[in-house]
PDB file of C-alpha atoms in Angstrom:
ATOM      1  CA  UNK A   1     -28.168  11.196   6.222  1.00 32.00           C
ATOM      2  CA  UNK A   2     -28.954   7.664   7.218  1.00 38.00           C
ATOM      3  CA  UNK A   3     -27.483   6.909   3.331  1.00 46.00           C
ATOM      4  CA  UNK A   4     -24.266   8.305   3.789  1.00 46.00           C
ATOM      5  CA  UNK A   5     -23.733   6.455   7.061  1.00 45.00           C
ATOM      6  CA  UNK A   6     -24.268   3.700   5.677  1.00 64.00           C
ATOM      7  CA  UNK A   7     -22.091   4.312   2.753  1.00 66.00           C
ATOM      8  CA  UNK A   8     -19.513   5.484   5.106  1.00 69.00           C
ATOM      9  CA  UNK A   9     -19.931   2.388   7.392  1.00 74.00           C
ATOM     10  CA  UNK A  10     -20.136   0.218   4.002  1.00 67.00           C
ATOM     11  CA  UNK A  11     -16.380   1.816   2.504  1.00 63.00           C
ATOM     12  CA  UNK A  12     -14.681   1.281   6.377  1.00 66.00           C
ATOM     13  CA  UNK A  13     -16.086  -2.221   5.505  1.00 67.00           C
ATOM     14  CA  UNK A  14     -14.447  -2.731   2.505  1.00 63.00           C
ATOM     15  CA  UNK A  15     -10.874  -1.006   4.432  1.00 63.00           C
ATOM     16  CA  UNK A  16     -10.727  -3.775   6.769  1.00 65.00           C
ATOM     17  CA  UNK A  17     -11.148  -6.510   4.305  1.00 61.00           C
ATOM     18  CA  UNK A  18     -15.198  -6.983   4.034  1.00 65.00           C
ATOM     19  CA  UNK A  19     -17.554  -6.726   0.823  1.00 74.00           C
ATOM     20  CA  UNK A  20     -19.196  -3.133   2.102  1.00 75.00           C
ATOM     21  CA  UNK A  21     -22.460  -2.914   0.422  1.00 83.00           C
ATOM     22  CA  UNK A  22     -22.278  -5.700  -2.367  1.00 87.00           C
ATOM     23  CA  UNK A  23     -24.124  -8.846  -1.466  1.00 92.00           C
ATOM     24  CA  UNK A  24     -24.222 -12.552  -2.364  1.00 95.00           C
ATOM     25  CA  UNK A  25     -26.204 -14.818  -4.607  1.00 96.00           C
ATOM     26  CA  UNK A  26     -28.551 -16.165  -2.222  1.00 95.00           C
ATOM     27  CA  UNK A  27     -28.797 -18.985  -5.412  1.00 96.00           C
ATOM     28  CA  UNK A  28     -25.104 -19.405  -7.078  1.00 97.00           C
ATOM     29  CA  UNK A  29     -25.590 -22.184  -9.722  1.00 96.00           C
ATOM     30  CA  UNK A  30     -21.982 -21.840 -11.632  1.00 97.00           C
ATOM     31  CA  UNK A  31     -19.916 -24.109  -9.214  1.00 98.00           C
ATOM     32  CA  UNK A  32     -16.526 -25.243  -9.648  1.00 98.00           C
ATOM     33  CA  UNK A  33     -14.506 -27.822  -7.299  1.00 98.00           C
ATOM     34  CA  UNK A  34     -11.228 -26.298  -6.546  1.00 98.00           C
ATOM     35  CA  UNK A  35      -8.407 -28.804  -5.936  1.00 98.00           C
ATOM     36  CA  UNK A  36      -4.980 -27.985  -4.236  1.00 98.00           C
ATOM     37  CA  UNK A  37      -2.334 -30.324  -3.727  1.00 98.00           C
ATOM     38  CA  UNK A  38       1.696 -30.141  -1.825  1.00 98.00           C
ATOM     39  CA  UNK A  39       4.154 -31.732  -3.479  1.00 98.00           C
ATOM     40  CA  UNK A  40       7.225 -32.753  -1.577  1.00 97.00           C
ATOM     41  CA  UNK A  41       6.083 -30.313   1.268  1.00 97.00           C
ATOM     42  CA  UNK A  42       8.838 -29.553   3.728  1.00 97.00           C
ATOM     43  CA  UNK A  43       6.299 -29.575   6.595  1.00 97.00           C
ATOM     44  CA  UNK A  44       2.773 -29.845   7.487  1.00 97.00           C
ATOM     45  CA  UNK A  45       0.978 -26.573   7.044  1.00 97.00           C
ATOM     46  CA  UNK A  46      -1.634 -26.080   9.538  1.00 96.00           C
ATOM     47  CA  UNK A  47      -3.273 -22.753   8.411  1.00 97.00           C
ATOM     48  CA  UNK A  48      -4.422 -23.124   4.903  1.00 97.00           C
ATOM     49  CA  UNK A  49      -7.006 -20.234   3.592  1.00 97.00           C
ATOM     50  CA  UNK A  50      -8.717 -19.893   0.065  1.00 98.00           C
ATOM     51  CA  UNK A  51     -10.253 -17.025  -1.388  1.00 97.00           C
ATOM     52  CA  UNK A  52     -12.878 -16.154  -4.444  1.00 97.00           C
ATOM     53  CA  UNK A  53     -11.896 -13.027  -6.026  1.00 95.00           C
ATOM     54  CA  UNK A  54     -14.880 -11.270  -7.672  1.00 95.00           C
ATOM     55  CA  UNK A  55     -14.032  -7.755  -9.187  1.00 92.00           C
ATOM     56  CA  UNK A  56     -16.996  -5.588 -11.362  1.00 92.00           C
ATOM     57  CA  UNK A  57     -16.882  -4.993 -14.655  1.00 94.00           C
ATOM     58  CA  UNK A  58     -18.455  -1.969 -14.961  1.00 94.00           C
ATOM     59  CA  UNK A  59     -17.448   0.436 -12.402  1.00 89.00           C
ATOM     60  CA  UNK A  60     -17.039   3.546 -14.685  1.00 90.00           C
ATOM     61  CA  UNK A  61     -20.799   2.992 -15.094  1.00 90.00           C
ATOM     62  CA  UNK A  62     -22.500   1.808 -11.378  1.00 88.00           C
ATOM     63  CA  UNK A  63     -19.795   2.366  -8.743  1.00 81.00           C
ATOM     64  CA  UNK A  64     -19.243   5.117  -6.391  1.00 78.00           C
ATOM     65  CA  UNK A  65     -17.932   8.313  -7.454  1.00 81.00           C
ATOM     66  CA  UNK A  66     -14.571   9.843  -5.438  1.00 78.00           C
ATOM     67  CA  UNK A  67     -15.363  13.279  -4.871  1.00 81.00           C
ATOM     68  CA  UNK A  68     -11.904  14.663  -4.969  1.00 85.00           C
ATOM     69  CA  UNK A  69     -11.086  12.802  -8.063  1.00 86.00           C
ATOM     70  CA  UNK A  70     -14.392  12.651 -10.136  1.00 85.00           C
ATOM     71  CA  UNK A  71     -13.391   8.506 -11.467  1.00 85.00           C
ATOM     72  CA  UNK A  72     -15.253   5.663  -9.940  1.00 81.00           C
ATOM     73  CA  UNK A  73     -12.809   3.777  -7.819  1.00 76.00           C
ATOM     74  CA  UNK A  74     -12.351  -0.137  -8.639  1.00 79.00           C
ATOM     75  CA  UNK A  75     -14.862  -2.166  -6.659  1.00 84.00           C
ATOM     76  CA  UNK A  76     -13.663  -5.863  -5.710  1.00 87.00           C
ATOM     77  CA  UNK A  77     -14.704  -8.405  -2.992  1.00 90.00           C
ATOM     78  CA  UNK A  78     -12.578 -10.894  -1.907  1.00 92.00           C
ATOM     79  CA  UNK A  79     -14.791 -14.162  -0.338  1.00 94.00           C
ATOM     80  CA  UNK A  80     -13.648 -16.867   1.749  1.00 95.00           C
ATOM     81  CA  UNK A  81     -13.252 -20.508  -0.118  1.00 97.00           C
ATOM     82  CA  UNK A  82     -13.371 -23.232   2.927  1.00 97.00           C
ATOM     83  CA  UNK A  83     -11.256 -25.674   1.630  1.00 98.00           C
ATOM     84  CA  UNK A  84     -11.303 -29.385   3.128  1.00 97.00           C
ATOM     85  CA  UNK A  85      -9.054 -31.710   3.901  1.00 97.00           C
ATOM     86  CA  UNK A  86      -9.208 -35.202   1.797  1.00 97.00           C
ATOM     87  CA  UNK A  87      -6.039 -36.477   2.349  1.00 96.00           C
ATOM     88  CA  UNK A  88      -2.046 -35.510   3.862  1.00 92.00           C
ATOM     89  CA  UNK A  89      -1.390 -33.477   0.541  1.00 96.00           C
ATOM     90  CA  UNK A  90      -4.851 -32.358  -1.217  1.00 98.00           C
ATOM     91  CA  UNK A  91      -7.703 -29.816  -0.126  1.00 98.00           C
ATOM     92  CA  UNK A  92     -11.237 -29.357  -1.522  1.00 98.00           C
ATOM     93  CA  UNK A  93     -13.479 -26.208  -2.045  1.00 98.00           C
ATOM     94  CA  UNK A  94     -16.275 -25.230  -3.561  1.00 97.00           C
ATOM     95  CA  UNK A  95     -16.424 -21.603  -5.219  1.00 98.00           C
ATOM     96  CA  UNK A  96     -19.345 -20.135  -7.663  1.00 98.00           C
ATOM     97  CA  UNK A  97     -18.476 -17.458 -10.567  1.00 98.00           C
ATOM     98  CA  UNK A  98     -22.306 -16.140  -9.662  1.00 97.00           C
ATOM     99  CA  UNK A  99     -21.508 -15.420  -6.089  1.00 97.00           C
ATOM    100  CA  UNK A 100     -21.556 -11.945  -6.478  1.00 97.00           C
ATOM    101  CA  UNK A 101     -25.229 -10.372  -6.761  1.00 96.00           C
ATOM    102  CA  UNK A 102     -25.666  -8.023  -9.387  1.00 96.00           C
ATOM    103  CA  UNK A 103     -27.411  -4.941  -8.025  1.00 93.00           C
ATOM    104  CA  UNK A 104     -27.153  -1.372  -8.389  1.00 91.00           C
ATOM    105  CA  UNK A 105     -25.804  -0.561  -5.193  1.00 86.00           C
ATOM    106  CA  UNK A 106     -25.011   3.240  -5.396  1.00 83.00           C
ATOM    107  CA  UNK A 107     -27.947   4.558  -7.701  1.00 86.00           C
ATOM    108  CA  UNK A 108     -26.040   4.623 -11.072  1.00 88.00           C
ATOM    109  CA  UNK A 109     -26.673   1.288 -12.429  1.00 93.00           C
ATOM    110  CA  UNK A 110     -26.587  -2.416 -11.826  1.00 96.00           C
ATOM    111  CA  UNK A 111     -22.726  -3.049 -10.976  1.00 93.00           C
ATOM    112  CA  UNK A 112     -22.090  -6.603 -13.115  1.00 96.00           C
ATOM    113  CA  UNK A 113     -19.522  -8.822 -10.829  1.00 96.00           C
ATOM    114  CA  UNK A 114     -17.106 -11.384 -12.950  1.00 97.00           C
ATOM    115  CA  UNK A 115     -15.326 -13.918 -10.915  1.00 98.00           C
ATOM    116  CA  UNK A 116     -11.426 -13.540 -10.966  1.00 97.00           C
ATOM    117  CA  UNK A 117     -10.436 -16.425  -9.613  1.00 98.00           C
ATOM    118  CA  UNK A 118      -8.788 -18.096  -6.484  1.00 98.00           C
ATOM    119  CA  UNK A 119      -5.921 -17.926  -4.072  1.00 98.00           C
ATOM    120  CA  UNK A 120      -4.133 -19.344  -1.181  1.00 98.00           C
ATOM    121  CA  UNK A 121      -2.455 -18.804   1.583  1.00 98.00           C
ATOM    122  CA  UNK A 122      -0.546 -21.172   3.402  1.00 98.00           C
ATOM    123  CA  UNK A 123       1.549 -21.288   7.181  1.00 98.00           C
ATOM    124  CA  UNK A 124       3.070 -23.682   8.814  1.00 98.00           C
ATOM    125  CA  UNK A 125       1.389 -23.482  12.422  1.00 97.00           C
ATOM    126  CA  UNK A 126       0.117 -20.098  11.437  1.00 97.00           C
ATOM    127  CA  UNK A 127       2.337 -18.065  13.617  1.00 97.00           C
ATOM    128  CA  UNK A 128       3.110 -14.429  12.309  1.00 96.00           C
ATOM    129  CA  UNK A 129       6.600 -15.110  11.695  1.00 95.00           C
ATOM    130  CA  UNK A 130       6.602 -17.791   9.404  1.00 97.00           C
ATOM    131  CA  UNK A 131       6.459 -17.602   5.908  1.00 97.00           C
ATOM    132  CA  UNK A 132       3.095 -16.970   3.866  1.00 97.00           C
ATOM    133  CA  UNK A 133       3.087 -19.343   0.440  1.00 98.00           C
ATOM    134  CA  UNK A 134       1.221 -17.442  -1.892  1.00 98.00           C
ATOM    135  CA  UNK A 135      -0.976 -18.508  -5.066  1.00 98.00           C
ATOM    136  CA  UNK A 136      -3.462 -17.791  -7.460  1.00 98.00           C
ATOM    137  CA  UNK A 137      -5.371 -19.495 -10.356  1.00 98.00           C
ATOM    138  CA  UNK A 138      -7.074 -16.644 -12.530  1.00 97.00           C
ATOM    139  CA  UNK A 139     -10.662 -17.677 -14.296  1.00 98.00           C
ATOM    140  CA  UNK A 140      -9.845 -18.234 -17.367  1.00 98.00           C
ATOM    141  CA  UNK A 141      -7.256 -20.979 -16.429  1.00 97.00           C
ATOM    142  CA  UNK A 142      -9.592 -22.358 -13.782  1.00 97.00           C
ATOM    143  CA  UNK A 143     -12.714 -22.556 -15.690  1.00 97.00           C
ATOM    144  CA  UNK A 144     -10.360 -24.496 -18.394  1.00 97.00           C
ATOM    145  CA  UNK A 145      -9.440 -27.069 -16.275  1.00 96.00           C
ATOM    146  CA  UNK A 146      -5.908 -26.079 -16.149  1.00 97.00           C
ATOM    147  CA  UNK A 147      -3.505 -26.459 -13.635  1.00 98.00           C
ATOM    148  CA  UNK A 148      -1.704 -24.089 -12.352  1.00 98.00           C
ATOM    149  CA  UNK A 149       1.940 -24.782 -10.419  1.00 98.00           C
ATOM    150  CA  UNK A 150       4.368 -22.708  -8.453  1.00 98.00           C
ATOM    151  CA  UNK A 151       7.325 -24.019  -6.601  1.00 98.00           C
ATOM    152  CA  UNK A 152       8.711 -22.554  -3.596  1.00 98.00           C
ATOM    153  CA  UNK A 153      12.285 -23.160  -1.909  1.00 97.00           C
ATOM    154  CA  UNK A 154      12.235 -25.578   0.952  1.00 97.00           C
ATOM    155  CA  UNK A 155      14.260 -23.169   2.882  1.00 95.00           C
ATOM    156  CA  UNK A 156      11.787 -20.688   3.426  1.00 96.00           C
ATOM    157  CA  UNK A 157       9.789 -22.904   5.622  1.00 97.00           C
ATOM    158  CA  UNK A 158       8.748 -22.317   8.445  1.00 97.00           C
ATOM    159  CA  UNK A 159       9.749 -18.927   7.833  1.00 95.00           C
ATOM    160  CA  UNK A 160      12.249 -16.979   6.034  1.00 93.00           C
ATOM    161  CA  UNK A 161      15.885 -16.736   7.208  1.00 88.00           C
ATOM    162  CA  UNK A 162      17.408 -13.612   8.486  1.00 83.00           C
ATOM    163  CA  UNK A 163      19.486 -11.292   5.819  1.00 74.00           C
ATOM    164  CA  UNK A 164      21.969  -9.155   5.980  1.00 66.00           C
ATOM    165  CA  UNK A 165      21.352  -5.598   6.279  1.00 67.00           C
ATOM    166  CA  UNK A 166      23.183  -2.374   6.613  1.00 70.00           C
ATOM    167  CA  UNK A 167      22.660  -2.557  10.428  1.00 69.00           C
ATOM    168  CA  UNK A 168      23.628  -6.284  10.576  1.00 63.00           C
ATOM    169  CA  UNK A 169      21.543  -9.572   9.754  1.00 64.00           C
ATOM    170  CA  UNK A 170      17.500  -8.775  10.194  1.00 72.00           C
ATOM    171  CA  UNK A 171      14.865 -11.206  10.519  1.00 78.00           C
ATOM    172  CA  UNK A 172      12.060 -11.372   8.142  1.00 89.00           C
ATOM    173  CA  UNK A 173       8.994 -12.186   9.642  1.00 93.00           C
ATOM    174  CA  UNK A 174       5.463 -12.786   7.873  1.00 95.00           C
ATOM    175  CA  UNK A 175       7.387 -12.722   4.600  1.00 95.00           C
ATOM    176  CA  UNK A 176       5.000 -13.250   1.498  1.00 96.00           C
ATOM    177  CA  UNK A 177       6.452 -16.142  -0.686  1.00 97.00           C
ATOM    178  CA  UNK A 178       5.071 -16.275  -4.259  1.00 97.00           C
ATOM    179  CA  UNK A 179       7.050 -19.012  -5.406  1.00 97.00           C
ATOM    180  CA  UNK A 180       7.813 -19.372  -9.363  1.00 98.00           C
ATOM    181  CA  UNK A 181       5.900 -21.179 -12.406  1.00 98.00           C
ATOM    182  CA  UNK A 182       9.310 -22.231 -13.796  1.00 97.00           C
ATOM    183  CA  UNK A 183      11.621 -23.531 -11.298  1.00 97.00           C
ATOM    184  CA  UNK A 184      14.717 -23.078 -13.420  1.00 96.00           C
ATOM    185  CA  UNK A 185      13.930 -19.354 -12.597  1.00 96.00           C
ATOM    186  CA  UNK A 186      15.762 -20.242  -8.908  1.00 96.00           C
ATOM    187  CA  UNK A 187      19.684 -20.499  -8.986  1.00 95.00           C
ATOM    188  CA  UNK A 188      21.164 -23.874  -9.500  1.00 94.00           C
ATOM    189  CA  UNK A 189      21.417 -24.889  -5.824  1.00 92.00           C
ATOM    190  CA  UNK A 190      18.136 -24.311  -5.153  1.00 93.00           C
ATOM    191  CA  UNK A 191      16.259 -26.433  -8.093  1.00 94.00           C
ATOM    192  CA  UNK A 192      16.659 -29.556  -5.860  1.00 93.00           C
ATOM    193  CA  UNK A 193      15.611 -28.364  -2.467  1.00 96.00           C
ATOM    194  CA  UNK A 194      12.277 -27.101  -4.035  1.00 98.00           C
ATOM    195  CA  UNK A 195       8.185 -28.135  -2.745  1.00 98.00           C
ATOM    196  CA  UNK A 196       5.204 -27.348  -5.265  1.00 98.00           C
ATOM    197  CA  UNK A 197       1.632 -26.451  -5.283  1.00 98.00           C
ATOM    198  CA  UNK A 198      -0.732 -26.701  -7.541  1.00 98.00           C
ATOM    199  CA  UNK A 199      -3.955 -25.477  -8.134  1.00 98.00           C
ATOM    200  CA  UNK A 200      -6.757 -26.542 -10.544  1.00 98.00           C
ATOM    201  CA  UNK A 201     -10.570 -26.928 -10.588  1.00 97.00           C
ATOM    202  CA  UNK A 202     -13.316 -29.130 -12.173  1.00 96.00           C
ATOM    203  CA  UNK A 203     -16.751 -27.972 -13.023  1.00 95.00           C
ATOM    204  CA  UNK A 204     -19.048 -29.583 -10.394  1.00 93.00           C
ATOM    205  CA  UNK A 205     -22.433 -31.436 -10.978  1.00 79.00           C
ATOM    206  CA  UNK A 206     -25.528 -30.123  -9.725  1.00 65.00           C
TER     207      UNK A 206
END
């Protein structure tokens, strides 16, 4: 009984945005330095969050069965990157593909983690109204050294202006702004009222 509590407790984990029963590396060796930069930012941005996606391989063969369904439901753990401030425009972070232990954590086999790769999130103050700037650098690019840009319009910061709606112009509030790899993807009048970032990582020394 005191195994399905905890697998209960472990899933409501996983609901609300934790890792449930998966654990970390206690001794990650594979590190990466993850570099973001703003280019022409319209603002300061004073909320800036990073995140290591890890999802496993081999859930058909280790994870948790569904009972109504009979499949093994995806298992994937999202982990925070701190990223530091070096100067008005760049931030720093550290993230390890081994973060993720490998363990079998239901009894049907060792679940293998493979690291994803990282995103960001980034607010102007950090109010709930303004505008979320999205991005994300899958593995393969990162662990290339690539670098990966998306450009946003300048007029969605702070936050996204009000549109008009069958009832009248609404406000859109915690709008999620993904931006666009190829900035000739926005209409004309928008190409020169654009702001970038960019994403890209170096393997670090140990």
């Amino acid at each position: 009984m005191s195994q399905e509590l905890s697998t209960a407790a472990a899933e409501a984990d996983v609901e609300s945005g934790g890792r449930g029963l998966a654990k970390l590396n206690p001794q990650p060796r594979q590190a990466y330095e993850v570099i973001l930069k703003l280019h022409n930012a319209p603002g300061p941005f004073e909320r800036i969050e990073a995140v290591a996606q890890y999802d496993v391989a081999n859930e058909a063969e280790c994870g948790r069965i569904n009972p109504i369904t009979g499949t093994a439901g995806r298992i994937t753990s999202q982990e925070p990157l701190t990223l530091k401030r070096v100067a008005d425009d760049e931030y720093h972070g550290t993230v390890y593909l081994d973060q993720m232990l490998d363990e079998d954590y239901y009894g049907r086999g060792v679940c293998r983690w493979k690291f994803g790769g990282t995103g960001a999130l980034l607010k102007a103050t950090g109010a709930h109204e303004e505008t979320r700037f999205l991005t994300f650098i899958d593995a393969d690019q990162l662990t290339a050294g690539k670098t990966l840009t998306r450009h946003y319009p300048r007029r969605d910061y702070p936050r996204a202006a009000p549109v008009q709606g069958p009832h009248g112009m609404t406000s859109i509030e915690d709008y999620p702004d993904s931006g666009n790899e190829d900035p000739t993807d926005y209409v004309p009048e928008l190409r020169d009222a654009l702001f970038s970032i960019s994403l890209t990582a170096k393997e670090a020394k140990q």
